[in-house]
GROMACS .gro file of C-alpha atoms in nm:
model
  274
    1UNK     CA    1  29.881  22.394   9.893
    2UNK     CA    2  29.591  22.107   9.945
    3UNK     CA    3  29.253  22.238   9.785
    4UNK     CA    4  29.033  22.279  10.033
    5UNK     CA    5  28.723  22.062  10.055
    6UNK     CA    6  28.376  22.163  10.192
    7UNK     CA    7  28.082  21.831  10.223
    8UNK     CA    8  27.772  21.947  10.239
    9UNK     CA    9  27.627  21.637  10.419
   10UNK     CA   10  27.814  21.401  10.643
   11UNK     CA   11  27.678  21.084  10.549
   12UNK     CA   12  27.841  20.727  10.473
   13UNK     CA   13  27.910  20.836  10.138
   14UNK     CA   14  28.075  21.156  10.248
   15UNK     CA   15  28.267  21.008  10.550
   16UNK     CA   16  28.420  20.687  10.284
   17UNK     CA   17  28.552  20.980  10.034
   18UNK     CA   18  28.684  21.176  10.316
   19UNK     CA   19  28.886  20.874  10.469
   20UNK     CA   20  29.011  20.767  10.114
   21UNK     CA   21  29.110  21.113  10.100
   22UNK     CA   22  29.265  21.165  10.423
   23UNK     CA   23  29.470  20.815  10.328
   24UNK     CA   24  29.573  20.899  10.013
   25UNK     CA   25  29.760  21.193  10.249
   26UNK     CA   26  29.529  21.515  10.233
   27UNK     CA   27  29.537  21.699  10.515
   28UNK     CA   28  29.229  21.691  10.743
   29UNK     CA   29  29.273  22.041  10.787
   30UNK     CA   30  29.160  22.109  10.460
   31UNK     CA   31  28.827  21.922  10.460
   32UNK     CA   32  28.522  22.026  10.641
   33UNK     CA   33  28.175  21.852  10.638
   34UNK     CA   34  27.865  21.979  10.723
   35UNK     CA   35  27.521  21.864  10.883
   36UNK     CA   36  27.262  22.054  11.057
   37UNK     CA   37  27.350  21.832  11.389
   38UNK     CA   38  27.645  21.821  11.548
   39UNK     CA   39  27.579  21.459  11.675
   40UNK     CA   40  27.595  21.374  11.308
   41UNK     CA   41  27.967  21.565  11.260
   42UNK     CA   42  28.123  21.469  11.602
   43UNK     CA   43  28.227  21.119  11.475
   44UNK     CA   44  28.368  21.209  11.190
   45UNK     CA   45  28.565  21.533  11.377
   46UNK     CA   46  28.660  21.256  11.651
   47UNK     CA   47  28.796  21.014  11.396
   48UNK     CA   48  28.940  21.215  11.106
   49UNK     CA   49  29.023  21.558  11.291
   50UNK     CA   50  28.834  21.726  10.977
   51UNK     CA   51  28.668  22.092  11.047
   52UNK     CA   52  28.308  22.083  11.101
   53UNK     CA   53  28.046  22.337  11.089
   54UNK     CA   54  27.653  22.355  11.096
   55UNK     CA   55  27.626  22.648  10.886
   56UNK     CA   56  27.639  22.549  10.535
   57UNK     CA   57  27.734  22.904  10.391
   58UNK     CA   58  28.035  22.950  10.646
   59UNK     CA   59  28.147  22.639  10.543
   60UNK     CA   60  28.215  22.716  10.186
   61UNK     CA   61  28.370  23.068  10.187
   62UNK     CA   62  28.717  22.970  10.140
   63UNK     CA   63  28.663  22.621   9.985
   64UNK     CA   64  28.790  22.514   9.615
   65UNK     CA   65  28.557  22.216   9.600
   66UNK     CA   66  28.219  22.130   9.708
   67UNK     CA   67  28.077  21.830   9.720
   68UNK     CA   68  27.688  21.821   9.755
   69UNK     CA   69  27.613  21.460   9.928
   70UNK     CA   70  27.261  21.536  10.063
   71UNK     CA   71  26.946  21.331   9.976
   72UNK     CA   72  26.795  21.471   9.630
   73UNK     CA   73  26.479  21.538   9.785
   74UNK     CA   74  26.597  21.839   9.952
   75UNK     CA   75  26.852  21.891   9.742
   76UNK     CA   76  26.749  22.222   9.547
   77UNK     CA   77  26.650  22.384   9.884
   78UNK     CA   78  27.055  22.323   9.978
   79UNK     CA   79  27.173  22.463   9.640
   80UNK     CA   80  26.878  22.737   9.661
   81UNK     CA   81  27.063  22.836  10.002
   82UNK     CA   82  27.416  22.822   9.884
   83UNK     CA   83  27.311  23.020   9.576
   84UNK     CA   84  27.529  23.360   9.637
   85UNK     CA   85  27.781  23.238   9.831
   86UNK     CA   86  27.894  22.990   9.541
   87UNK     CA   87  27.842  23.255   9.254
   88UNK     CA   88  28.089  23.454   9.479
   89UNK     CA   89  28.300  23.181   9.539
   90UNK     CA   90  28.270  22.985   9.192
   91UNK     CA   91  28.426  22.600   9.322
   92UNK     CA   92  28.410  22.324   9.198
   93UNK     CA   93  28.093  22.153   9.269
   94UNK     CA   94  28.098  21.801   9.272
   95UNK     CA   95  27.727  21.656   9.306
   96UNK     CA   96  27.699  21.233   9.457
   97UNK     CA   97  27.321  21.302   9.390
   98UNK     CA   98  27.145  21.015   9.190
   99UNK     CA   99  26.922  21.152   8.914
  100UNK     CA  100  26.933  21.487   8.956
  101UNK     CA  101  27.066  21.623   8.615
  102UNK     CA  102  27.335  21.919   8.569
  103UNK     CA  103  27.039  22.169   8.469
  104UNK     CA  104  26.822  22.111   8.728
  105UNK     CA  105  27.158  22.225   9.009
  106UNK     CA  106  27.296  22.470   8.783
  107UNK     CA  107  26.963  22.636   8.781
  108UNK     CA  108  26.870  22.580   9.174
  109UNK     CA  109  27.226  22.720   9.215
  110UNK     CA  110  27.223  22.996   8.955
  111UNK     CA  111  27.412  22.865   8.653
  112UNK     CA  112  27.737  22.883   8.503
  113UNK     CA  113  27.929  22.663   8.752
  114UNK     CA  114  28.195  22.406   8.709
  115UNK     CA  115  27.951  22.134   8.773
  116UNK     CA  116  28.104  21.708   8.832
  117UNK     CA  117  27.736  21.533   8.830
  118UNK     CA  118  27.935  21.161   9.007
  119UNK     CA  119  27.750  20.830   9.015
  120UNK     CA  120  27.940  20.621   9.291
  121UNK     CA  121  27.873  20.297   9.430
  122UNK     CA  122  27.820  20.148   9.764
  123UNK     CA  123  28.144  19.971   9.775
  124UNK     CA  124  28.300  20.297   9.809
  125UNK     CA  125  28.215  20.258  10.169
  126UNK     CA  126  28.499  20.002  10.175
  127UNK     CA  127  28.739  20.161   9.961
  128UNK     CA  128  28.664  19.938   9.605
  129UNK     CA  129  28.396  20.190   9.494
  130UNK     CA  130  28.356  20.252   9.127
  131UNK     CA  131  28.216  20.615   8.991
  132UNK     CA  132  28.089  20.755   8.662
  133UNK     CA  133  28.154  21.095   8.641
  134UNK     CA  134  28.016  21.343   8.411
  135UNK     CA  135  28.164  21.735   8.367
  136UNK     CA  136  27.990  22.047   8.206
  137UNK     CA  137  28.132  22.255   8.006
  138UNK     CA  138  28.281  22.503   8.273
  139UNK     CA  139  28.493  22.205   8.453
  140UNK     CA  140  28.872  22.283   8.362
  141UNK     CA  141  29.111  21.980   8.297
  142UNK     CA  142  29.240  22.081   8.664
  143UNK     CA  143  28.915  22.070   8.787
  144UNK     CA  144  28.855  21.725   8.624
  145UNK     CA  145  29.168  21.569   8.763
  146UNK     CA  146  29.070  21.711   9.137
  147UNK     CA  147  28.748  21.534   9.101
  148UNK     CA  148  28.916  21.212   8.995
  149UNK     CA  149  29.141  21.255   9.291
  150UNK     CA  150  28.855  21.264   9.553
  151UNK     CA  151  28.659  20.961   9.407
  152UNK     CA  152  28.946  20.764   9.302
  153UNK     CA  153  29.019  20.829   9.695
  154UNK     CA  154  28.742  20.464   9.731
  155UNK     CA  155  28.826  20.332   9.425
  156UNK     CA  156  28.798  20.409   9.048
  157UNK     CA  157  28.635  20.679   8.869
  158UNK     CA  158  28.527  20.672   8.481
  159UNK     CA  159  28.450  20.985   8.275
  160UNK     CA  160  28.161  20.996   8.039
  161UNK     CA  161  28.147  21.307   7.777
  162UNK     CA  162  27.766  21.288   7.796
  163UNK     CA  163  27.513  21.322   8.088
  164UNK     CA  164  27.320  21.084   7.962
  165UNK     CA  165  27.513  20.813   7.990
  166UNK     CA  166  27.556  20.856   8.374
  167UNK     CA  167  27.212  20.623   8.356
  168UNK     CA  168  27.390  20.346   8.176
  169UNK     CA  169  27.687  20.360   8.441
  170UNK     CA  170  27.408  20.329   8.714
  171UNK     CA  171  27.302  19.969   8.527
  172UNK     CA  172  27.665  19.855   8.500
  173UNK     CA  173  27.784  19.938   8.851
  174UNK     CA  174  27.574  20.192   9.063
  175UNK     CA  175  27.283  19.920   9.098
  176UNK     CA  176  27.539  19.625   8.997
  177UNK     CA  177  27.666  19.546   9.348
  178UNK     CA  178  27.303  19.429   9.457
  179UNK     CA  179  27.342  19.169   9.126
  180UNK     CA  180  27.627  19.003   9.282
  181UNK     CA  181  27.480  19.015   9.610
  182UNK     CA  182  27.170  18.802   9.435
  183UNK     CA  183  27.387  18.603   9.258
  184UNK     CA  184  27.602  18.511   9.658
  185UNK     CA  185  27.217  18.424   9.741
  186UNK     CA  186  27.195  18.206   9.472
  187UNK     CA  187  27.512  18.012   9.482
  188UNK     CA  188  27.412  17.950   9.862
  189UNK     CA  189  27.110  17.797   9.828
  190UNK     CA  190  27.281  17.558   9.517
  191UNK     CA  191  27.519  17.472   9.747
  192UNK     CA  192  27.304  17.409  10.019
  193UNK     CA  193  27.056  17.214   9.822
  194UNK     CA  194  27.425  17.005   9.693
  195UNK     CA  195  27.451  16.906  10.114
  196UNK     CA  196  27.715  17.204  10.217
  197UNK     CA  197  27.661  17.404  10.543
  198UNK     CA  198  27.534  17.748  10.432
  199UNK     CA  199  27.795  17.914  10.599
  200UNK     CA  200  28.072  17.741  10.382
  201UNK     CA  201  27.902  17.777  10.047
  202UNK     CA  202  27.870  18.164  10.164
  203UNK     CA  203  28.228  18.181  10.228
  204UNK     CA  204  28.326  18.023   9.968
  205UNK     CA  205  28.104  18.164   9.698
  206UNK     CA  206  28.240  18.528   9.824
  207UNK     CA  207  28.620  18.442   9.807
  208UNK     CA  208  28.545  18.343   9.461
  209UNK     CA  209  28.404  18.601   9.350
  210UNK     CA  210  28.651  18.838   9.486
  211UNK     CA  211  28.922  18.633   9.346
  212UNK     CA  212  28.786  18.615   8.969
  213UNK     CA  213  28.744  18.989   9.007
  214UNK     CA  214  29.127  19.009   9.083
  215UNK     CA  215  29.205  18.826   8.866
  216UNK     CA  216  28.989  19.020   8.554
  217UNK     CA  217  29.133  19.335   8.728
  218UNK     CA  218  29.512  19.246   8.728
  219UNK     CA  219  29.502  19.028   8.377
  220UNK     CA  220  29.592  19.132   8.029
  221UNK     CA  221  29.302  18.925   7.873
  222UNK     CA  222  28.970  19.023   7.858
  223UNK     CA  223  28.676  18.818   8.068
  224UNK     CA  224  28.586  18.571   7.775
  225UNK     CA  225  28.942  18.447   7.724
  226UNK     CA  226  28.978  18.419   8.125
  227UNK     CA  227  28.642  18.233   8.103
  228UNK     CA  228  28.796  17.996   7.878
  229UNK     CA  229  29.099  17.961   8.055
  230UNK     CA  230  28.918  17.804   8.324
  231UNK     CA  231  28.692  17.566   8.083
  232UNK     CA  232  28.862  17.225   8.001
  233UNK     CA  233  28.669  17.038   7.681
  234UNK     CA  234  28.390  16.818   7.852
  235UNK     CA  235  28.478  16.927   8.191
  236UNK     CA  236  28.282  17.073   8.444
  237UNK     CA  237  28.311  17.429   8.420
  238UNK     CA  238  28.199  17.394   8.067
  239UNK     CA  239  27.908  17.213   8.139
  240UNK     CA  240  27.815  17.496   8.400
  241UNK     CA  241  27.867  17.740   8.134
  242UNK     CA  242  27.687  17.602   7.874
  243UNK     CA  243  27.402  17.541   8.110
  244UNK     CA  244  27.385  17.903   8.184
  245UNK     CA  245  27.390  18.051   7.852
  246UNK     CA  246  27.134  17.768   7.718
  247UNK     CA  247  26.952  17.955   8.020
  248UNK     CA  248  26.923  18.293   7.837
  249UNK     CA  249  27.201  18.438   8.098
  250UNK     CA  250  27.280  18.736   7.894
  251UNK     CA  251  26.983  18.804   7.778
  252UNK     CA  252  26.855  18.824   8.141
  253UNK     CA  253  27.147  19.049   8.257
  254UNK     CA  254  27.101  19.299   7.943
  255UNK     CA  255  26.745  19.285   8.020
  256UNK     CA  256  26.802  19.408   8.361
  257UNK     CA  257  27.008  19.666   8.341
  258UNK     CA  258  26.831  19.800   8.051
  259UNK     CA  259  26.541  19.824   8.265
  260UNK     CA  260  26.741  19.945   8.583
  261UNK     CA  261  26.885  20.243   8.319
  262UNK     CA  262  26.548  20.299   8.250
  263UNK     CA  263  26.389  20.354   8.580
  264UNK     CA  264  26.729  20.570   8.671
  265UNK     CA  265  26.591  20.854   8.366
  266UNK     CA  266  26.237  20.771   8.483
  267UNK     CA  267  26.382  20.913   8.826
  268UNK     CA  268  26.592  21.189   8.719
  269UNK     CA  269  26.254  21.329   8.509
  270UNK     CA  270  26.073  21.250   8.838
  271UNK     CA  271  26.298  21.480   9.086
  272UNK     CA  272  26.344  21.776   8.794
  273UNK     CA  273  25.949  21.793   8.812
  274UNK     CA  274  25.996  21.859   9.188
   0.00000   0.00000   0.00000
């Protein structure tokens, strides 16, 4: 028998895991999503044939999962509301919440939960999503693989044995899609400035990137040796490369996402206060 799935918010995030889902061949009957309007749920009743409900509480009586995917700012007022219904009930409870920590929910919800704090990505919108996921101490190893299941659902999910650590996955891929979107702006306006139309250097800079990432994805080597698989001695793509690290490119990249981890525990200290 499916496990049965309750959303507590019907947003993009929600609506990607819930297709992956329903594609990876769980029944829509077996997922329900929530919102205080119905405009919000129609679409996603319309298109996936998923139950619906306004009525947070009804929703989870019978579920085995529940995934909190409402904005943290009125997050502990949801949890606050769901309080005896999931201390009945004890799901899973699968939180897509940035920065609010597993103490802050357990206590808004009344502790002693199996608690998934997840850490997904905007590509998960389009199926290539990548997740950190972090379990407390209640999660069983079934538990664990159903929450792999639903992420891995839009793309891959990555356990970390401490909390803490969620921040570092936000630097390496919860912020990291906006760095390659920079990095598209960038090759642009090079190849722009070198006399292509902006349109092709878009295009083209895009493809690239998606190939390379194939490529890393499908290969046995690790990035470096694919690097240097593309370099020919005195070529071009060495003179690129050596141009950027003479540039401090690493440097600037581990700068960034040691500040970007930064301001994610600066934000997660910031909603607890709340």
């Amino acid at each position: 028998m499916a496990s049965r799935v309750t959303f507590i918010g019907a947003g993009n995030m929600a609506g990607a895991i819930i297709g992956g889902m329903i594609d990876n061949g769980h029944p829509a009957t077996a997922i329900t999503a929530t919102s205080p309007s119905d405009d919000v749920l129609a679409p996603l009743r319309e298109r996936f044939g998923i139950h619906t409900d306004t009525d947070n509480t009804t929703a989870i009586r019978d579920a085995d999962v529940v995934v909190l995917a409402v904005k943290p700012q009125i997050m502990r007022g949801v949890c606050e509301g769901l309080r005896d219904t999931l201390q009945r009930q004890r799901p899973l409870v699968i939180s897509v919440a940035a920065g609010l920590t597993a103490e802050s929910l357990q206590a808004w919800m009344g502790g002693g939960l199996p608690l998934v704090r997840c850490m997904p990505n905007t590509p998960s919108l389009v199926g290539a999503g990548a997740a950190g996921l972090y379990a407390t101490a209640e999660v069983s190893n079934e538990q664990r693989s159903l929450a792999s299941e639903l992420l891995e659902a839009v793309g891959i999910a990555e356990w970390v044995e401490q909390e803490g650590l969620l921040d570092a996955v936000t630097a390496v891929s919860g912020s990291a899609p906006a760095y390659f979107f920079l990095m598209f702006e960038a090759m642009e306006e090079a190849g722009v400035k070198l006399g292509l139309p902006a349109e092709t250097a878009r295009r083209l800079a895009i493809q690239t990137a998606l190939g390379a990432a194939r490529m890393a994805q499908s290969s046995e080597f690790p990035p470096d040796r694919l690097k240097r698989n593309v370099m020919s001695p005195g070529g071009t793509t060495e003179r690129a490369i050596e141009h950027l690290e003479q540039a401090g490119l690493r440097q600037i990249m581990a700068e960034a996402m040691e500040a970007c981890a930064a301001r994610a525990q600066e934000m997660a200290e910031e909603l607890d206060k709340r």
